[in-house]
PDB file of C-alpha atoms in Angstrom:
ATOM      1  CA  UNK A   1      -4.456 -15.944  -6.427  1.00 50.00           C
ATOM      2  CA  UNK A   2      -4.825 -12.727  -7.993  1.00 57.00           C
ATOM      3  CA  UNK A   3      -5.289  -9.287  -5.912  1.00 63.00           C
ATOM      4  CA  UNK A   4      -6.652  -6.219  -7.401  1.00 67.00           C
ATOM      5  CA  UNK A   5      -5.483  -2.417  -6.486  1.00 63.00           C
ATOM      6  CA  UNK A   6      -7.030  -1.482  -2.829  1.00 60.00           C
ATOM      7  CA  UNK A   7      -9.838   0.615  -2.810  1.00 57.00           C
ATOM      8  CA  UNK A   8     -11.285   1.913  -6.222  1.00 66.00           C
ATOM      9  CA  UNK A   9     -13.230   0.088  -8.278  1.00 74.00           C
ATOM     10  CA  UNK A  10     -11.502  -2.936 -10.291  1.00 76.00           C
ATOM     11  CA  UNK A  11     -12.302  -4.309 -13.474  1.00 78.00           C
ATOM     12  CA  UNK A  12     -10.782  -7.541 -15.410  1.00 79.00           C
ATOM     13  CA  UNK A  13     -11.429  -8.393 -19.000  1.00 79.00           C
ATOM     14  CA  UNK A  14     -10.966 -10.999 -20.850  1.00 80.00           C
ATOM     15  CA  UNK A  15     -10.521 -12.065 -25.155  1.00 78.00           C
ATOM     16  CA  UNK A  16     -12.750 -14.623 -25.856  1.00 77.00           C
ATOM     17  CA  UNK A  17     -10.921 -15.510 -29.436  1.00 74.00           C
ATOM     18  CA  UNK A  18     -14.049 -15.113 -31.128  1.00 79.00           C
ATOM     19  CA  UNK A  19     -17.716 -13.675 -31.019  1.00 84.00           C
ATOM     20  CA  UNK A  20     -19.509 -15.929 -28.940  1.00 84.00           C
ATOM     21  CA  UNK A  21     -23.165 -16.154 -27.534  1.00 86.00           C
ATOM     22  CA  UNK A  22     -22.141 -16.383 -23.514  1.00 88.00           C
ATOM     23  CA  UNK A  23     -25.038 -17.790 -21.542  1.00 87.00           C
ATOM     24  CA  UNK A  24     -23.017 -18.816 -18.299  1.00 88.00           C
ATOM     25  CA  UNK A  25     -20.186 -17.329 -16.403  1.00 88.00           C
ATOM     26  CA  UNK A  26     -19.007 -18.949 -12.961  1.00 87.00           C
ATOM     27  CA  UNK A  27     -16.321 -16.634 -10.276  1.00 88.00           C
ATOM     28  CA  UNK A  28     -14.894 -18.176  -7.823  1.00 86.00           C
ATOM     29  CA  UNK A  29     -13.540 -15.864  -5.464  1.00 86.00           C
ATOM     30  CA  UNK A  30     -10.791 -15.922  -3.277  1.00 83.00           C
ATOM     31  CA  UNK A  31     -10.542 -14.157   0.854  1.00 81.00           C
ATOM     32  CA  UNK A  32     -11.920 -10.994  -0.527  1.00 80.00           C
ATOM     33  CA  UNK A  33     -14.840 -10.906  -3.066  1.00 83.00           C
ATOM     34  CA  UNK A  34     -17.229  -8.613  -5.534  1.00 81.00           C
ATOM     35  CA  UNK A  35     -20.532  -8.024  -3.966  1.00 82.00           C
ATOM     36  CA  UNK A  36     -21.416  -5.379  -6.200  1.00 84.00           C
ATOM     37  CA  UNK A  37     -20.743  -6.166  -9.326  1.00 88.00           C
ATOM     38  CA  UNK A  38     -21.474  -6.062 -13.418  1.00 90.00           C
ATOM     39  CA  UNK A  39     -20.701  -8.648 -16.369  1.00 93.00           C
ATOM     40  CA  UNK A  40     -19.889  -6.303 -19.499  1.00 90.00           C
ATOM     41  CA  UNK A  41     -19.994  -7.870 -23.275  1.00 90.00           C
ATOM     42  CA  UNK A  42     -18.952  -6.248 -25.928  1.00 88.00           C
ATOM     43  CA  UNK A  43     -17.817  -6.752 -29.646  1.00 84.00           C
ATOM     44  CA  UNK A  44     -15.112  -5.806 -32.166  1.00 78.00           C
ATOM     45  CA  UNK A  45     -16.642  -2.806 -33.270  1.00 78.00           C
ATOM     46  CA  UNK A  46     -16.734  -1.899 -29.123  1.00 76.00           C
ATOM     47  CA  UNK A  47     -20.342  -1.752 -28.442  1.00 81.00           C
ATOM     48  CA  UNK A  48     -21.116  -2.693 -24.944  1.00 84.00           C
ATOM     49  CA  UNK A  49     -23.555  -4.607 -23.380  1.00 88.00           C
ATOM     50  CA  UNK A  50     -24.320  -5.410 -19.771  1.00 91.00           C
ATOM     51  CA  UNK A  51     -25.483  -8.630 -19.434  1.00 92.00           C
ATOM     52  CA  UNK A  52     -25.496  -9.163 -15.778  1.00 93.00           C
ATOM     53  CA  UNK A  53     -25.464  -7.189 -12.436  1.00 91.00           C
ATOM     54  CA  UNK A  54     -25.867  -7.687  -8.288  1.00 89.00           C
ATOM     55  CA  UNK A  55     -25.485  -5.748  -5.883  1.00 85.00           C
ATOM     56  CA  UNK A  56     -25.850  -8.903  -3.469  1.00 82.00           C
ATOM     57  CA  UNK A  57     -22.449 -11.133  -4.661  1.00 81.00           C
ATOM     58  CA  UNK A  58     -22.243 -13.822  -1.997  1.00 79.00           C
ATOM     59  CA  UNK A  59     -18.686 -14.831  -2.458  1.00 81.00           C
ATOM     60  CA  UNK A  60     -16.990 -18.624  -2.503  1.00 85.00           C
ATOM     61  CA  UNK A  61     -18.096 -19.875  -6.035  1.00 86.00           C
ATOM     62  CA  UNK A  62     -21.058 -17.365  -8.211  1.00 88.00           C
ATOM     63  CA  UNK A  63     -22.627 -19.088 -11.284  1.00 88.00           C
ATOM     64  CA  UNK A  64     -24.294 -17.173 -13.121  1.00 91.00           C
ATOM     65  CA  UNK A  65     -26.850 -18.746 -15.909  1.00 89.00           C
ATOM     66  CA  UNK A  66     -29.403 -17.454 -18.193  1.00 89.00           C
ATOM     67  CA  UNK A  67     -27.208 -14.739 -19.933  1.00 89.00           C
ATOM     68  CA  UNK A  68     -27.552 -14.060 -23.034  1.00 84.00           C
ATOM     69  CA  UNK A  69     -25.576 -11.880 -25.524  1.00 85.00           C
ATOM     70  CA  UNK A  70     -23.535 -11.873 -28.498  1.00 86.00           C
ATOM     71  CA  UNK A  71     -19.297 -10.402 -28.085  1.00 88.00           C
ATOM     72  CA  UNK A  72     -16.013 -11.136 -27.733  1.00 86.00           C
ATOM     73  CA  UNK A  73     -14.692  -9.271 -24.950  1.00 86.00           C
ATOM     74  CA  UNK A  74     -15.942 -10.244 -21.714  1.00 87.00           C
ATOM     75  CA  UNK A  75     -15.125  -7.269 -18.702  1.00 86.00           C
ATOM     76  CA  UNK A  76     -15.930  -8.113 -14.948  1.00 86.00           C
ATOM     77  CA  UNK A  77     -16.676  -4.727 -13.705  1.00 84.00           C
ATOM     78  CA  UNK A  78     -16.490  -4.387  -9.389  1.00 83.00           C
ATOM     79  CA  UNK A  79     -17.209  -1.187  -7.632  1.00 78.00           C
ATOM     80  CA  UNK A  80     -15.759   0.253  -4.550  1.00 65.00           C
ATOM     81  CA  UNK A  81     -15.685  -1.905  -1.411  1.00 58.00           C
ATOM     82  CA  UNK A  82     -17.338   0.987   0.900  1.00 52.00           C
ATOM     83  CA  UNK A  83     -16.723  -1.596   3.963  1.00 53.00           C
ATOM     84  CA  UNK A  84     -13.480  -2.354   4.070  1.00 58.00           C
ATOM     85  CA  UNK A  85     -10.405  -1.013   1.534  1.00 57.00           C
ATOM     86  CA  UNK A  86      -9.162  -4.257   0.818  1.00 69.00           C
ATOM     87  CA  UNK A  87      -8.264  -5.819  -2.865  1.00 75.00           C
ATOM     88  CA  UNK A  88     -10.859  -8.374  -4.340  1.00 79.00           C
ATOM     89  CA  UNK A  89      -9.239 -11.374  -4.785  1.00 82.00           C
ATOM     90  CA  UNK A  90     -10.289 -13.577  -8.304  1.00 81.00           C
ATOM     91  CA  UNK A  91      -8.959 -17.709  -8.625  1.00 81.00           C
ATOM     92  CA  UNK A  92     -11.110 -18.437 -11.767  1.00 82.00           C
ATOM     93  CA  UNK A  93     -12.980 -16.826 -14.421  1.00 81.00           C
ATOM     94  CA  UNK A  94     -14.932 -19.198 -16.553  1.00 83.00           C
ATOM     95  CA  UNK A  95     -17.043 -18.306 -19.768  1.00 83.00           C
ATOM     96  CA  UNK A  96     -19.612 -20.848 -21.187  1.00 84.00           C
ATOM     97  CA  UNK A  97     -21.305 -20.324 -24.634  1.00 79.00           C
ATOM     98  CA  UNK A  98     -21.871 -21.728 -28.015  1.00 71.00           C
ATOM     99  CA  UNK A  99     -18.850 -22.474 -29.115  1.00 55.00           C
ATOM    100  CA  UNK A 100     -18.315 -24.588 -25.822  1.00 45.00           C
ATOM    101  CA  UNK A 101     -16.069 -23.504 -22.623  1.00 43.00           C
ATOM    102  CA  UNK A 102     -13.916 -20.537 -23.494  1.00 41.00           C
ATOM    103  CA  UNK A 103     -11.347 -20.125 -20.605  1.00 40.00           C
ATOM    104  CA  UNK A 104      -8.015 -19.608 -20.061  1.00 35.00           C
ATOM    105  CA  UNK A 105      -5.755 -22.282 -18.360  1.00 33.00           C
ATOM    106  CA  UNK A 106      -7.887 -22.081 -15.282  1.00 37.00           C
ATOM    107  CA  UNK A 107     -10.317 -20.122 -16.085  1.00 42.00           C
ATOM    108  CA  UNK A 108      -8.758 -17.245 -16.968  1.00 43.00           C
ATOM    109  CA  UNK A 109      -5.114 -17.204 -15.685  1.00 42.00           C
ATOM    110  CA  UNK A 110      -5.348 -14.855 -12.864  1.00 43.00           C
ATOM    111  CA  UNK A 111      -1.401 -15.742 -12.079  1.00 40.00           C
ATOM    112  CA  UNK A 112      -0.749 -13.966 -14.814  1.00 43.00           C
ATOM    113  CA  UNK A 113      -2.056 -10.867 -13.952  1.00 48.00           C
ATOM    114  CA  UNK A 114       0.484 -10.525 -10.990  1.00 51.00           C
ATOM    115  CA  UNK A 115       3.181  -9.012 -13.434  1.00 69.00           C
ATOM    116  CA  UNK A 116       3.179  -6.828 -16.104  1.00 80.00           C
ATOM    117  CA  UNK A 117       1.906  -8.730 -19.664  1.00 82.00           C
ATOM    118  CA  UNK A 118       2.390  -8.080 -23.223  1.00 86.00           C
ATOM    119  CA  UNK A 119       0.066 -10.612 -25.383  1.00 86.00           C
ATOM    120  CA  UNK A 120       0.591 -11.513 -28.976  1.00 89.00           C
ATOM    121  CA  UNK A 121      -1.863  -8.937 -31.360  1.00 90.00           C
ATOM    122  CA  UNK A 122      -5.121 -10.830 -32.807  1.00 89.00           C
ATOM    123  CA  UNK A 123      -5.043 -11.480 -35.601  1.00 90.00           C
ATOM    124  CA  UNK A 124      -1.622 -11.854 -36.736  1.00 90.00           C
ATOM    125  CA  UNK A 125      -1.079 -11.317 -39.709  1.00 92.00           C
ATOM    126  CA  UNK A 126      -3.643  -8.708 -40.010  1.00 93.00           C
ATOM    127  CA  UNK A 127      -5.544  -6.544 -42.512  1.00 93.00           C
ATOM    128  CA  UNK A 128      -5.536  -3.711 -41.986  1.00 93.00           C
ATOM    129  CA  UNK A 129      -6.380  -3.742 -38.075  1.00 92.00           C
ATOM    130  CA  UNK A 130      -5.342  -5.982 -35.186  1.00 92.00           C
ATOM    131  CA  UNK A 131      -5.817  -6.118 -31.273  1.00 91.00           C
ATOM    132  CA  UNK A 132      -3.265  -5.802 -29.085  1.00 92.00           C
ATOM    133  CA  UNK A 133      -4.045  -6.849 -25.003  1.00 87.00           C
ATOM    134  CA  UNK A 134      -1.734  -6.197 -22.394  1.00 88.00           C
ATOM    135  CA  UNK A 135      -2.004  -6.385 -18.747  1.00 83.00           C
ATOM    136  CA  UNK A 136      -0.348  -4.311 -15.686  1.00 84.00           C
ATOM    137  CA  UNK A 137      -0.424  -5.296 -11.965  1.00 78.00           C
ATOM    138  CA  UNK A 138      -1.005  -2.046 -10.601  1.00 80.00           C
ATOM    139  CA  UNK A 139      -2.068   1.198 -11.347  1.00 83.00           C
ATOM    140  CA  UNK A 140       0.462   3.281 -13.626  1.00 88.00           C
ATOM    141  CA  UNK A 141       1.363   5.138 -16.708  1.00 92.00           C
ATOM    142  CA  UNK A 142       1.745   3.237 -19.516  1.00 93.00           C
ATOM    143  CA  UNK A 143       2.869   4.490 -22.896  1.00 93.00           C
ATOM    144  CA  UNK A 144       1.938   2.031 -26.029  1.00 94.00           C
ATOM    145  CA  UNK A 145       4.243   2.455 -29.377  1.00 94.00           C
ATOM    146  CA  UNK A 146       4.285   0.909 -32.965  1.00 94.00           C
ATOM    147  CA  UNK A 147       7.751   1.193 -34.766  1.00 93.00           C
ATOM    148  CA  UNK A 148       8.706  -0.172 -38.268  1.00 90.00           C
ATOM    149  CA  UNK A 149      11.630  -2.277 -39.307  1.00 85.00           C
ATOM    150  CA  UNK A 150      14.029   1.069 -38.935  1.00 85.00           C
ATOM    151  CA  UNK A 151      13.093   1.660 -35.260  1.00 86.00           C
ATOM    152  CA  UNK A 152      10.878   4.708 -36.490  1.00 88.00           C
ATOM    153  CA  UNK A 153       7.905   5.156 -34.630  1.00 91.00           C
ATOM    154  CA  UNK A 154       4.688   5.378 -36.500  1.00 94.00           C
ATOM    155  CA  UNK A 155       2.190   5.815 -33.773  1.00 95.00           C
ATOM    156  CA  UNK A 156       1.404   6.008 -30.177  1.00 95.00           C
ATOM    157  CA  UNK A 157      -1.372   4.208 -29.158  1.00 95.00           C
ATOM    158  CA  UNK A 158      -1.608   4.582 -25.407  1.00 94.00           C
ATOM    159  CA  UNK A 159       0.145   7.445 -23.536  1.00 93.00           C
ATOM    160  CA  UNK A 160      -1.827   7.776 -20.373  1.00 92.00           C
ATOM    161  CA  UNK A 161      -2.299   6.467 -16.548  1.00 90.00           C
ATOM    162  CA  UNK A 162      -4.204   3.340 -16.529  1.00 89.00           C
ATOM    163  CA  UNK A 163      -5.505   0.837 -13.992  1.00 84.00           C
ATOM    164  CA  UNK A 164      -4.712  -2.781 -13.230  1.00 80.00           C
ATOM    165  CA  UNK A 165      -6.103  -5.598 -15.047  1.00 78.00           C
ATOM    166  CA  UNK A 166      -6.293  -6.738 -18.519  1.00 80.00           C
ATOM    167  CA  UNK A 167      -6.741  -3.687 -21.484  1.00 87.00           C
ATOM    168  CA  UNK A 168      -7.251  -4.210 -25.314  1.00 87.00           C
ATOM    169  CA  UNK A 169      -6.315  -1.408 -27.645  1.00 91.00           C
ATOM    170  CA  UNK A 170      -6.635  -1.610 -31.526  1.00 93.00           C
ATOM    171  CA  UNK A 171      -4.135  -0.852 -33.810  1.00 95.00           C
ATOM    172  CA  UNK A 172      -5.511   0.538 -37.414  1.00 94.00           C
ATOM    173  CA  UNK A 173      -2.834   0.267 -40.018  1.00 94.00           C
ATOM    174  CA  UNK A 174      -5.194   1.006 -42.634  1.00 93.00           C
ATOM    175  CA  UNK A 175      -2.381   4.401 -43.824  1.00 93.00           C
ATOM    176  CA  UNK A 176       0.608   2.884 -43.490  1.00 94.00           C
ATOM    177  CA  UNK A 177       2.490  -0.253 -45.621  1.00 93.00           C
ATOM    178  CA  UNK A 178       2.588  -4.068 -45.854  1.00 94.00           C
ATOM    179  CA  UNK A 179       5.196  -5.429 -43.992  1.00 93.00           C
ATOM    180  CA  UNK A 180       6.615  -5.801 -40.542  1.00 93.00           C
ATOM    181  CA  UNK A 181       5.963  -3.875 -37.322  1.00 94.00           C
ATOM    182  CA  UNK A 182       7.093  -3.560 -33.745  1.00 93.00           C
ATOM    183  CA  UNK A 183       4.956  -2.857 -30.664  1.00 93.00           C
ATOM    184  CA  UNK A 184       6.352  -1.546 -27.429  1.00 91.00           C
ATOM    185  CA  UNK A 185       4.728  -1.386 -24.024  1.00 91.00           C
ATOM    186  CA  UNK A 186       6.214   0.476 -21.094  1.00 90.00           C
ATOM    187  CA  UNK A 187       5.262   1.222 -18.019  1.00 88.00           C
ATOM    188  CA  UNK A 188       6.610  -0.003 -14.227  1.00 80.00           C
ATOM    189  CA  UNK A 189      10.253   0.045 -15.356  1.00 79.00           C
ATOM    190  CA  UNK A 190       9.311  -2.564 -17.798  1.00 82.00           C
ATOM    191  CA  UNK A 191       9.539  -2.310 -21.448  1.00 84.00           C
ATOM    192  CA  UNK A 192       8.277  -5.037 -23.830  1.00 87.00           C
ATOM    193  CA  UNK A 193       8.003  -5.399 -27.575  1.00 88.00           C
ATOM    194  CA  UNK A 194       6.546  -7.860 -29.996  1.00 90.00           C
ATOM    195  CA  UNK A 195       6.502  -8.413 -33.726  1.00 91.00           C
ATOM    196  CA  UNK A 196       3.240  -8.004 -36.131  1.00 94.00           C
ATOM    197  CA  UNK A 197       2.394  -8.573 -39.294  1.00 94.00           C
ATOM    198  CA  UNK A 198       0.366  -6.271 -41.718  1.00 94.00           C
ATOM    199  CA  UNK A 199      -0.583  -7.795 -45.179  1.00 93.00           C
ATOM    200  CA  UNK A 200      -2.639  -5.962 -47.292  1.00 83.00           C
TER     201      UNK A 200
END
């Protein structure tokens, strides 16, 4: 079961490993649950599209059907609780489409987003740009570093407070060389890197 921060609006998004056409999504919500809420799409390039929204969320198990839209990141977007300051509580996050059921492990592995996360960039190798997600269980500052093969650091990509949930950021090695590269996150007291590959 997977808790968001108290209070503020939430938001949890998800890589669909490909551009898509999603036409259902299905929650099902733990104790706590989005009433008011949105279904956000959008592609590579980041252009956005909102595909869905209620202000009238029942809880226990929402399928939605008859969406329609083309992208590859999929964001559920909740606003502020005004009745009670309590964290929404998510158990599965399931996206249907054209390509068949995109979900991860159950749905999407809320579990997961209980600790601090570092994914593996997309694509990897690249040229020249990649996609690097990571994920933080509460809010925090988070700072988001590419180093070469000497340990020098050739860019920053995040340096900021961010919320909880899942965030994508792309990395654009268009100016610097083939070859490999190092990304660190930190942020909690945690520090994680992984390995890319740029070839040109």
């Amino acid at each position: 079961e997977w808790k968001s921060g108290a209070g503020n609006s939430q938001s949890v998004s998800i890589d669909l490993g490909k551009t898509i056409t999603v036409n259902k999504v299905v929650l099902n919500w733990g104790r706590v649950y989005g009433t008011r809420f949105y279904l956000i799409l959008s592609s590579d390039s980041g252009v956005a599209n909102t595909i869905y929204g209620t202000d009238a969320g029942d809880g226990g198990i929402d399928e939605i059907v008859g969406l329609s839209g083309n992208g590859r990141y999929l964001k559920l977007f909740c606003l502020k609780n005004n009745s009670v300051d309590l964290p929404y509580e998510l158990n599965e996050f399931e996206v249907y489409g054209t390509q068949g059921v995109s979900f991860i492990g159950n749905g999407i592995d809320v579990m997961s987003l209980s600790r601090y996360v570092l994914e593996q960039n997309y694509p990897n190798p690249f040229n020249p740009s990649t996609v690097i997600n990571y994920q933080l269980p509460a809010d925090g500052y988070v700072t988001l570093k590419v180093y070469d093969v000497l340990g020098r650091e050739v860019t920053s990509l995040v340096n900021a407070r961010m919320t909880s949930g899942t965030h994508s950021v792309k990395f654009d090695g268009s100016k610097f060389a083939n070859g490999f590269y190092f990304y660190c996150l930190s942020s909690g007291g945690n520090v994680m890197t992984k390995k890319m590959l740029m070839v040109k």
